Coordinates of C-alpha atoms in Angstrom, one line a residue:
K284 CA 42.2 -20.1 -40.1
G285 CA 42.4 -19.1 -36.5
R286 CA 40.0 -16.2 -37.0
E287 CA 36.6 -15.5 -35.5
D288 CA 33.9 -15.2 -38.2
F289 CA 31.9 -12.0 -37.9
R290 CA 30.7 -12.0 -41.5
E291 CA 27.1 -12.4 -40.4
E292 CA 27.2 -9.6 -37.8
I293 CA 25.7 -6.3 -38.7
V294 CA 28.9 -4.4 -39.0
C295 CA 29.2 -0.9 -40.5
S296 CA 31.8 1.9 -40.8
I297 CA 31.2 5.6 -40.1
D298 CA 33.7 8.1 -41.5
P299 CA 34.1 11.6 -43.0
P300 CA 32.9 12.1 -46.6
G301 CA 35.2 10.7 -49.3
C302 CA 37.1 8.4 -46.9
Q303 CA 38.8 5.6 -48.8
D304 CA 41.2 4.3 -46.1
I305 CA 38.6 2.8 -43.7
D306 CA 40.4 1.7 -40.6
D307 CA 37.5 0.9 -38.3
A308 CA 34.0 -0.6 -38.3
L309 CA 31.6 -1.3 -35.4
H310 CA 28.7 -3.5 -34.4
A311 CA 26.4 -3.8 -31.4
K312 CA 23.6 -6.3 -30.5
R313 CA 21.7 -7.5 -27.5
L314 CA 22.8 -10.7 -25.7
P315 CA 20.4 -13.3 -24.3
N316 CA 21.4 -12.2 -20.8
G317 CA 20.2 -8.6 -21.4
N318 CA 23.7 -7.2 -21.7
I319 CA 25.0 -5.7 -24.9
Q320 CA 27.8 -7.0 -27.1
A321 CA 29.8 -4.2 -28.8
G322 CA 32.6 -4.7 -31.3
V323 CA 35.2 -2.5 -32.8
H324 CA 36.9 -4.0 -35.8
I325 CA 40.2 -2.6 -37.0
A326 CA 41.9 -3.2 -40.3
D327 CA 44.4 -6.1 -39.9
V328 CA 47.4 -4.2 -41.4
S329 CA 49.9 -6.4 -39.5
H330 CA 48.7 -9.4 -41.5
F331 CA 50.0 -7.7 -44.7
V332 CA 52.9 -5.6 -43.4
H333 CA 55.5 -7.9 -41.8
P334 CA 58.5 -6.7 -39.8
D335 CA 61.9 -6.4 -41.5
N336 CA 60.8 -6.0 -45.1
A337 CA 61.1 -3.0 -47.4
M338 CA 57.4 -2.0 -47.1
D339 CA 57.7 -2.1 -43.3
A340 CA 60.9 0.0 -43.3
E341 CA 59.2 2.6 -45.6
A342 CA 56.1 2.7 -43.4
A343 CA 58.3 3.2 -40.3
S344 CA 60.2 6.0 -41.9
R345 CA 57.0 7.8 -43.0
G346 CA 55.4 7.2 -39.6
T347 CA 52.0 8.5 -40.7
T348 CA 49.8 9.4 -43.6
V349 CA 49.8 13.2 -44.2
Y350 CA 46.4 14.7 -45.0
L351 CA 46.5 17.8 -47.1
V352 CA 43.5 19.6 -48.4
D353 CA 43.9 18.5 -52.0
K354 CA 45.7 15.2 -51.5
R355 CA 46.9 12.5 -49.2
V356 CA 50.5 11.3 -48.8
D357 CA 50.0 7.7 -47.8
M358 CA 52.0 5.7 -45.3
L359 CA 51.2 2.4 -47.0
P360 CA 50.9 1.6 -50.7
H361 CA 47.6 2.5 -52.3
L362 CA 46.6 -1.1 -53.0
L363 CA 46.8 -1.9 -49.2
G364 CA 45.6 1.4 -47.8
T365 CA 42.5 1.9 -49.9
N366 CA 41.7 -1.6 -50.9
L367 CA 43.0 -4.8 -49.3
C368 CA 43.2 -3.5 -45.7
S369 CA 40.4 -0.9 -46.0
L370 CA 37.2 -2.2 -44.4
R371 CA 35.1 -1.4 -47.4
P372 CA 31.4 -2.4 -47.5
Y373 CA 29.9 -5.5 -49.1
V374 CA 33.3 -7.4 -49.2
E375 CA 35.1 -9.7 -46.8
R376 CA 38.0 -8.1 -45.0
L377 CA 40.5 -9.3 -42.3
A378 CA 40.2 -7.4 -39.0
F379 CA 41.6 -7.3 -35.5
S380 CA 38.5 -7.0 -33.2
V381 CA 37.9 -5.9 -29.7
I382 CA 34.7 -7.4 -28.3
W383 CA 33.1 -6.2 -25.1
E384 CA 30.2 -7.3 -23.0
I385 CA 28.7 -4.1 -21.6
D386 CA 25.8 -3.7 -19.1
E387 CA 23.0 -1.1 -19.3
E388 CA 25.1 1.4 -17.4
A389 CA 28.0 1.1 -19.9
N390 CA 30.1 -0.9 -17.4
I391 CA 32.5 -3.3 -19.0
V392 CA 31.6 -6.8 -17.9
D393 CA 34.2 -8.6 -20.2
V394 CA 36.6 -7.8 -23.0
R395 CA 38.4 -10.0 -25.5
F396 CA 40.6 -9.5 -28.5
T397 CA 40.6 -11.7 -31.6
K398 CA 41.8 -11.7 -35.2
S399 CA 38.6 -11.9 -37.3
V400 CA 37.0 -11.7 -40.7
I401 CA 34.1 -9.3 -41.3
S402 CA 31.8 -8.2 -44.1
S403 CA 30.8 -4.6 -43.5
K404 CA 27.1 -4.0 -44.4
E405 CA 27.4 -0.3 -45.1
A406 CA 30.0 2.6 -45.2
F407 CA 28.2 5.7 -43.7
T408 CA 29.4 9.3 -43.6
Y409 CA 28.8 10.8 -40.1
E410 CA 25.8 12.7 -41.5
A411 CA 24.3 9.7 -43.2
A412 CA 24.6 7.6 -40.0
Q413 CA 23.0 10.5 -38.0
I414 CA 20.1 10.6 -40.4
R415 CA 19.7 6.8 -40.3
K416 CA 19.8 6.9 -36.4
D417 CA 17.2 9.7 -36.2
D418 CA 14.8 8.2 -38.7
L419 CA 12.7 6.1 -36.2
S420 CA 10.7 4.6 -39.1
Q421 CA 13.8 2.5 -39.9
T422 CA 13.7 -0.4 -37.6
D423 CA 16.1 -2.8 -39.4
A424 CA 19.0 -4.4 -37.6
L425 CA 21.6 -1.9 -38.9
S426 CA 19.6 1.2 -37.7
E427 CA 19.0 -0.4 -34.3
G428 CA 22.7 -1.3 -34.1
I429 CA 23.6 2.3 -34.6
R430 CA 21.1 3.4 -32.0
L431 CA 22.4 0.9 -29.5
L432 CA 26.0 2.0 -30.1
N433 CA 24.9 5.6 -29.7
S434 CA 23.2 5.0 -26.4
I435 CA 26.3 3.3 -25.0
A436 CA 28.6 6.0 -26.4
I437 CA 26.5 8.7 -24.5
K438 CA 27.0 6.9 -21.2
L439 CA 30.7 6.2 -21.9
K440 CA 31.3 9.9 -22.6
A441 CA 29.4 10.9 -19.4
K442 CA 31.8 8.6 -17.4
R443 CA 34.9 10.1 -19.0
M444 CA 33.7 13.6 -18.3
E445 CA 33.0 12.6 -14.7
A446 CA 36.5 11.3 -14.5
G447 CA 37.9 14.7 -15.5
A448 CA 38.3 14.3 -19.3
L449 CA 38.7 17.6 -21.2
N450 CA 36.4 18.7 -24.1
L451 CA 39.0 20.8 -26.0
A452 CA 38.6 22.5 -29.4
S453 CA 40.6 23.3 -32.4
P454 CA 39.5 25.4 -35.4
E455 CA 38.1 23.1 -38.0
V456 CA 37.0 24.2 -41.4
K457 CA 35.9 22.5 -44.6
I458 CA 37.1 23.7 -47.9
H459 CA 34.9 23.3 -50.9
M460 CA 36.6 22.6 -54.2
E461 CA 35.3 23.5 -57.7
S462 CA 35.1 19.8 -58.6
S463 CA 36.6 16.5 -57.4
E464 CA 39.3 16.7 -60.1
S465 CA 40.1 20.4 -59.4
S466 CA 42.3 21.9 -56.7
D467 CA 40.7 25.3 -57.0
P468 CA 38.8 26.1 -53.8
V469 CA 35.6 28.0 -54.1
D470 CA 34.5 28.4 -50.5
V471 CA 35.2 27.6 -46.9
E472 CA 32.9 26.9 -44.0
Q473 CA 33.1 25.6 -40.4
K474 CA 32.9 21.8 -40.2
K475 CA 29.7 20.4 -38.9
S476 CA 29.9 17.9 -36.1
F477 CA 27.2 15.2 -35.5
E478 CA 26.3 13.0 -32.6
T479 CA 27.8 10.1 -34.6
N480 CA 31.2 11.8 -34.5
S481 CA 31.1 11.4 -30.8
L482 CA 29.7 7.8 -31.1
V483 CA 32.8 6.7 -33.1
E484 CA 35.2 8.6 -30.9
E485 CA 34.0 7.0 -27.7
F486 CA 34.4 3.5 -29.0
M487 CA 37.8 4.2 -30.5
L488 CA 38.9 5.6 -27.1
L489 CA 37.5 2.6 -25.3
A490 CA 39.3 0.2 -27.8
N491 CA 42.6 2.1 -27.3
I492 CA 42.4 2.0 -23.5
S493 CA 41.4 -1.7 -23.5
V494 CA 44.3 -2.6 -25.8
A495 CA 46.8 -0.4 -23.8
K496 CA 46.0 -2.3 -20.6
R497 CA 46.4 -5.7 -22.3
I498 CA 49.8 -5.0 -24.1
Y499 CA 51.2 -3.3 -20.9
E500 CA 50.2 -6.4 -18.9
Q501 CA 52.1 -8.6 -21.4
F502 CA 55.0 -6.4 -22.2
P503 CA 55.6 -4.1 -19.2
Q504 CA 59.1 -3.0 -20.5
T505 CA 58.4 -2.5 -24.2
A506 CA 54.6 -1.7 -24.7
V507 CA 54.0 1.1 -27.2
L508 CA 51.9 3.6 -25.4
R509 CA 50.8 7.2 -25.7
R510 CA 50.9 9.8 -22.9
H511 CA 49.8 13.4 -22.4
A512 CA 51.6 15.0 -19.6
P513 CA 49.8 17.5 -17.3
P514 CA 50.7 21.0 -18.4
P515 CA 52.6 23.2 -15.9
K516 CA 50.2 25.5 -14.0
T517 CA 52.2 28.5 -15.2
N518 CA 51.2 27.8 -18.8
F519 CA 47.7 29.1 -18.0
E520 CA 48.6 32.2 -16.0
V521 CA 48.1 34.7 -18.9
L522 CA 44.8 33.1 -20.0
Q523 CA 43.6 33.1 -16.4
D524 CA 44.5 36.7 -15.9
V525 CA 42.9 37.8 -19.2
L526 CA 39.6 35.9 -18.4
A527 CA 39.4 37.4 -15.0
K528 CA 40.1 41.0 -16.1
R529 CA 38.2 41.0 -19.4
R530 CA 35.2 38.8 -18.6
G531 CA 35.2 38.3 -14.9
M532 CA 35.7 34.5 -15.3
S533 CA 38.0 32.1 -13.5
L534 CA 39.8 29.1 -14.7
D535 CA 40.7 26.4 -12.2
V536 CA 43.7 24.4 -13.4
S537 CA 44.3 22.3 -10.3
T538 CA 43.2 19.1 -12.0
S539 CA 41.9 18.2 -15.5
G540 CA 38.4 17.7 -14.0
A541 CA 38.5 21.2 -12.4
L542 CA 39.7 22.7 -15.7
A543 CA 36.9 20.9 -17.6
A544 CA 34.3 22.2 -15.2
S545 CA 35.5 25.8 -15.4
L546 CA 35.8 25.7 -19.2
D547 CA 32.1 24.8 -19.2
E548 CA 31.4 27.9 -17.1
C549 CA 33.2 30.2 -19.6
I550 CA 29.9 31.4 -21.1
V551 CA 29.0 35.0 -21.8
R552 CA 26.1 35.9 -19.7
N553 CA 24.6 39.4 -19.8
S554 CA 23.5 39.3 -16.2
S555 CA 27.0 38.3 -14.9
P556 CA 27.5 40.6 -11.9
S557 CA 31.3 40.1 -12.1
L558 CA 31.6 41.5 -15.6
P559 CA 33.9 44.6 -15.4
S560 CA 31.8 47.8 -15.7
S561 CA 34.0 49.0 -18.5
L562 CA 33.1 46.1 -20.8
T563 CA 30.1 46.0 -23.1
P564 CA 28.4 42.7 -22.7
L565 CA 27.4 40.8 -25.8
S566 CA 23.7 40.6 -26.5
P567 CA 21.9 37.4 -25.2
Q568 CA 20.7 36.7 -28.8
D569 CA 24.3 37.0 -30.1
P570 CA 25.1 33.9 -32.2
N571 CA 28.7 34.3 -31.2
L572 CA 28.0 33.2 -27.6
P573 CA 29.0 29.6 -28.4
A574 CA 31.9 30.9 -30.4
F575 CA 33.3 32.6 -27.3
N576 CA 33.3 29.3 -25.4
T577 CA 35.0 27.5 -28.3
L578 CA 37.6 30.3 -28.5
V579 CA 38.4 29.9 -24.8
R580 CA 38.8 26.1 -25.3
I581 CA 41.1 26.7 -28.3
M582 CA 43.2 29.1 -26.2
A583 CA 43.3 26.5 -23.3
T584 CA 44.4 23.8 -25.8
R585 CA 47.4 26.0 -26.7
C586 CA 48.5 26.0 -23.1
M587 CA 48.7 22.2 -23.1
L588 CA 51.7 20.0 -23.8
S589 CA 51.7 17.8 -26.9
A590 CA 50.8 14.1 -26.5
E591 CA 53.5 11.6 -27.5
Y592 CA 54.2 8.0 -28.0
F593 CA 56.6 6.3 -25.6
C594 CA 58.0 2.9 -24.5
S595 CA 56.5 1.7 -21.2
G596 CA 59.9 0.7 -19.8
S597 CA 61.4 4.2 -20.3
I598 CA 59.1 6.2 -18.0
A599 CA 57.9 5.8 -14.4
R600 CA 54.4 4.1 -14.2
D601 CA 52.8 7.2 -12.6
A602 CA 53.7 9.3 -15.6
F603 CA 51.8 7.1 -18.1
G604 CA 48.6 9.1 -17.8
H605 CA 46.7 10.9 -20.6
Y606 CA 45.7 14.3 -19.1
G607 CA 43.3 15.3 -21.8
L608 CA 41.4 12.0 -21.7
A609 CA 41.8 11.5 -17.9
S610 CA 42.9 8.0 -18.5
P611 CA 45.7 6.3 -16.5
I612 CA 46.9 4.4 -19.6
Y613 CA 46.4 4.9 -23.4
T614 CA 47.7 3.9 -26.8
H615 CA 46.8 4.1 -30.5
F616 CA 45.4 0.9 -32.0
T617 CA 42.5 2.1 -34.2
S618 CA 44.2 3.6 -37.2
P619 CA 46.9 1.2 -38.5
I620 CA 46.4 2.2 -42.2
R621 CA 47.6 5.7 -41.4
R622 CA 49.7 5.5 -38.2
Y623 CA 52.8 3.3 -37.8
A624 CA 52.5 3.3 -34.0
D625 CA 49.2 1.4 -34.4
V626 CA 51.0 -1.2 -36.5
L627 CA 53.4 -1.8 -33.7
V628 CA 50.6 -2.0 -31.2
H629 CA 48.8 -4.6 -33.4
R630 CA 51.9 -6.8 -33.4
Q631 CA 52.2 -6.6 -29.7
L632 CA 48.5 -7.4 -29.1
A633 CA 48.7 -10.3 -31.6
A634 CA 51.6 -11.8 -29.6
A635 CA 49.8 -11.1 -26.3
V636 CA 46.5 -12.8 -27.3
S637 CA 47.7 -15.7 -29.5
G638 CA 51.1 -16.5 -27.9
T639 CA 52.8 -16.2 -31.3
P640 CA 56.4 -15.0 -30.9
L641 CA 56.9 -11.2 -31.1
H642 CA 59.5 -9.7 -33.4
A643 CA 62.7 -9.3 -31.4
G644 CA 62.9 -5.6 -31.9
L645 CA 59.5 -5.0 -30.2
Q646 CA 61.0 -6.8 -27.1
T647 CA 63.9 -4.4 -27.0
K648 CA 63.6 -1.1 -25.2
G649 CA 66.2 0.6 -27.4
F650 CA 64.5 -0.4 -30.6
V651 CA 61.1 0.7 -29.5
E652 CA 62.4 4.1 -28.2
K653 CA 64.3 4.8 -31.5
T654 CA 61.3 3.8 -33.6
L655 CA 58.9 6.0 -31.6
E656 CA 61.3 9.0 -31.7
V657 CA 60.9 9.0 -35.5
V658 CA 57.1 8.4 -35.3
N659 CA 56.7 11.3 -32.9
K660 CA 58.7 13.6 -35.1
R661 CA 56.7 12.5 -38.2
H662 CA 53.4 13.0 -36.4
R663 CA 54.3 16.6 -35.5
S664 CA 55.5 17.3 -39.0
A665 CA 52.3 15.9 -40.5
Q666 CA 50.1 18.1 -38.2
Q667 CA 52.1 21.2 -39.2
A668 CA 51.8 20.3 -42.9
A669 CA 48.1 19.8 -42.6
R670 CA 47.6 23.1 -40.8
A671 CA 49.8 24.9 -43.4
S672 CA 47.7 23.3 -46.2
I673 CA 44.4 24.5 -44.7
E674 CA 45.8 28.0 -44.2
F675 CA 46.9 28.1 -47.8
Y676 CA 43.6 26.9 -49.2
V677 CA 41.6 29.1 -46.9
A678 CA 43.5 32.1 -48.3
L679 CA 42.7 30.9 -51.9
A680 CA 39.1 30.5 -51.0
I681 CA 38.9 34.0 -49.5
A682 CA 40.6 35.4 -52.6
K683 CA 37.9 33.6 -54.7
R684 CA 35.1 35.0 -52.5
E685 CA 36.7 38.5 -52.7
E686 CA 36.8 38.3 -56.5
L687 CA 33.2 37.2 -56.7
G688 CA 32.2 39.9 -54.2
L689 CA 33.9 42.7 -56.1
K690 CA 32.3 41.5 -59.4
S691 CA 28.8 41.4 -58.0
G692 CA 29.1 44.6 -56.1
A693 CA 28.9 42.9 -52.7
G694 CA 32.3 44.2 -51.8
R695 CA 35.2 42.6 -50.0
V696 CA 35.0 39.7 -47.5
R697 CA 33.9 40.8 -44.0
A698 CA 33.6 38.6 -40.9
E699 CA 33.1 38.8 -37.2
A700 CA 36.2 38.1 -35.1
F701 CA 37.3 38.0 -31.5
V702 CA 40.4 39.8 -30.3
I703 CA 42.8 37.3 -28.8
R704 CA 45.9 39.6 -28.1
A705 CA 46.5 43.3 -28.1
F706 CA 49.7 45.3 -28.8
S707 CA 50.4 49.0 -29.0
N708 CA 50.6 48.7 -32.8
G709 CA 47.9 46.1 -33.5
L710 CA 45.6 43.3 -32.6
A711 CA 45.6 39.6 -33.1
V712 CA 42.1 38.3 -34.0
F713 CA 40.5 35.0 -34.5
V714 CA 37.8 34.6 -37.2
S715 CA 35.8 31.4 -36.2
Q716 CA 33.9 31.3 -39.5
F717 CA 37.2 30.6 -41.4
G718 CA 39.2 29.0 -38.5
L719 CA 41.6 31.8 -39.2
E720 CA 43.9 33.8 -37.0
G721 CA 45.3 37.1 -38.3
L722 CA 46.9 40.4 -37.4
V723 CA 45.4 43.8 -37.7
T724 CA 48.3 46.3 -37.7
F725 CA 48.3 50.1 -37.1
K726 CA 51.0 52.3 -38.7
R727 CA 51.1 54.5 -35.5
E728 CA 51.7 53.3 -31.9
N729 CA 48.6 53.6 -29.8
E730 CA 48.1 53.8 -26.1
F731 CA 48.4 50.3 -24.7
D732 CA 47.2 49.2 -21.3
A733 CA 49.0 46.0 -20.6
E734 CA 47.2 45.6 -17.3
K735 CA 43.8 45.6 -18.9
Y736 CA 44.9 43.9 -22.2
E737 CA 43.5 46.8 -24.3
I738 CA 44.5 49.6 -26.6
S739 CA 43.0 53.0 -27.3
V740 CA 42.7 53.8 -30.9
P741 CA 41.4 57.1 -32.5
S742 CA 37.7 56.7 -33.6
D743 CA 38.6 58.8 -36.7
A744 CA 41.8 58.0 -38.6
S745 CA 42.1 61.6 -39.9
D746 CA 42.1 62.9 -36.4
P747 CA 44.7 61.1 -34.3
N748 CA 44.2 63.4 -31.4
G749 CA 40.5 63.2 -31.3
P750 CA 38.3 60.8 -29.2
T751 CA 39.5 57.2 -28.8
V752 CA 37.8 53.8 -28.7
R753 CA 39.1 51.1 -26.4
I754 CA 39.5 47.6 -27.8
G755 CA 40.7 44.7 -25.7
V756 CA 41.1 40.9 -25.6
F757 CA 37.8 39.0 -26.1
D758 CA 36.1 42.0 -27.6
K759 CA 34.1 41.2 -30.7
V760 CA 35.1 43.2 -33.8
M761 CA 34.3 43.2 -37.5
V762 CA 37.3 42.7 -39.9
E763 CA 37.7 43.0 -43.7
I764 CA 39.8 40.1 -45.1
S765 CA 41.7 40.3 -48.3
V766 CA 44.6 38.3 -49.8
E767 CA 47.7 39.8 -51.3
K768 CA 50.8 38.2 -52.8
D769 CA 53.7 37.8 -50.5
R770 CA 56.7 39.6 -52.2
N771 CA 59.1 36.9 -51.1
T772 CA 57.1 33.7 -51.8
Q773 CA 54.6 34.9 -54.3
R774 CA 52.0 33.0 -52.3
G775 CA 48.7 34.5 -51.1
R776 CA 48.9 36.1 -47.7
V777 CA 45.8 37.0 -45.7
V778 CA 45.6 40.7 -44.7
M779 CA 43.0 41.9 -42.2
T780 CA 41.8 45.5 -41.5
L781 CA 39.5 46.6 -38.8
V782 CA 36.0 47.8 -39.9
E783 CA 34.1 48.0 -36.6
P784 CA 34.2 49.5 -34.0
V785 CA 36.6 51.7 -35.9
N786 CA 38.0 51.6 -39.5
S787 CA 41.7 51.0 -39.3
K788 CA 42.5 52.0 -42.9
G789 CA 44.9 54.9 -42.8
M790 CA 45.7 54.3 -39.1

């Protein structure tokens, strides 16, 4: 009743492997006028979770689902999160849909919002959707729909990048477990990213921006929005200085667009005339060339401020913008199963489009501010817990790899790393293969040139007064990684020693 029927539409979901709490599904088709209809369908959580009941209070206090390597701490009860709300395939589910009419150049001709009922035709992983898209022998409506969505997503991304959006990076790894029932990790590898990851991301961003505009228009004082403030220019000073001195590269931080363009230019080129003569260029065939650019993006990300939820009436309109996405207004609408802010946004959007009365709290600035304060805090805590979980399991996986290596005679775990900081008694390094940061420490103080961000270490540990080797930030080194038990916590702690260009054992 009062819902649009999309059960006959060719809707599908695209998620990471093993995803049970499916928040979103998509469809696209040609319209008679030559334009394209694209739809994002989001689980209608607010139909099941009503304000002022015990379940809502618990979801508000949790604020978010916490994703750990070996388990998930759900915001909503299991029955809702992985069944009744989850947009599983081959069954009818209630959704809140954003439907656009889009022209060939990915310009939005029209947008509307409606409560709906859908029946997803397939639940793809990113990889399976990529394979389906690329297999041109498949010409069924579902395959064509994915191709159509992808063609629009490419154009949407190009528009965002043109507007100055940032393509940032964070270290992402996948941990392989012994079995689905076991929590013993056996290995770790970098996560693969597919074109279909970007497809889903572009449509989720478009939905979030479209919804943000609509709820702000209706509730200018209490709309639940998300902002990312521009970072102070001073945050980048050290990174700019290091890049200039160590790699002859510049970073323009005047605007997000200028930063995005200069990040694209942070590529190691052997022919670079501005490379300081004291530095050894990496070879052009070096597989770490993309890893260097990713590292610079990770370091730039750390110079940023954190994004946060806010109440629209609490902040001046010109401070609403999302710096990283280069969008003047933004919110979170697309993950209500796992984020409480999205549930609030669903309630506001439902009131805006249907004229049904909105819960009194969501019309009160004080209530919205107080609720979002908790949600912001929980969101930060969940991110920290997720990172700690990954670090812990990466250490276990390395310990396992080390054990197998010693048994087979292959030796300890070794990996290439980039130096990210230098001190007189050590180096901080980043191992992209494991998404791992660690310290290589020296027992003796070494000569440290703070101006050039480099240290001079003896080439032979047994002869501290002999010839030295200079190692500085952004240099590539080889490290040996092992795991030892922390005396205080009894947990595995990653220990790194330098193998190349010098062996730091005994130093």
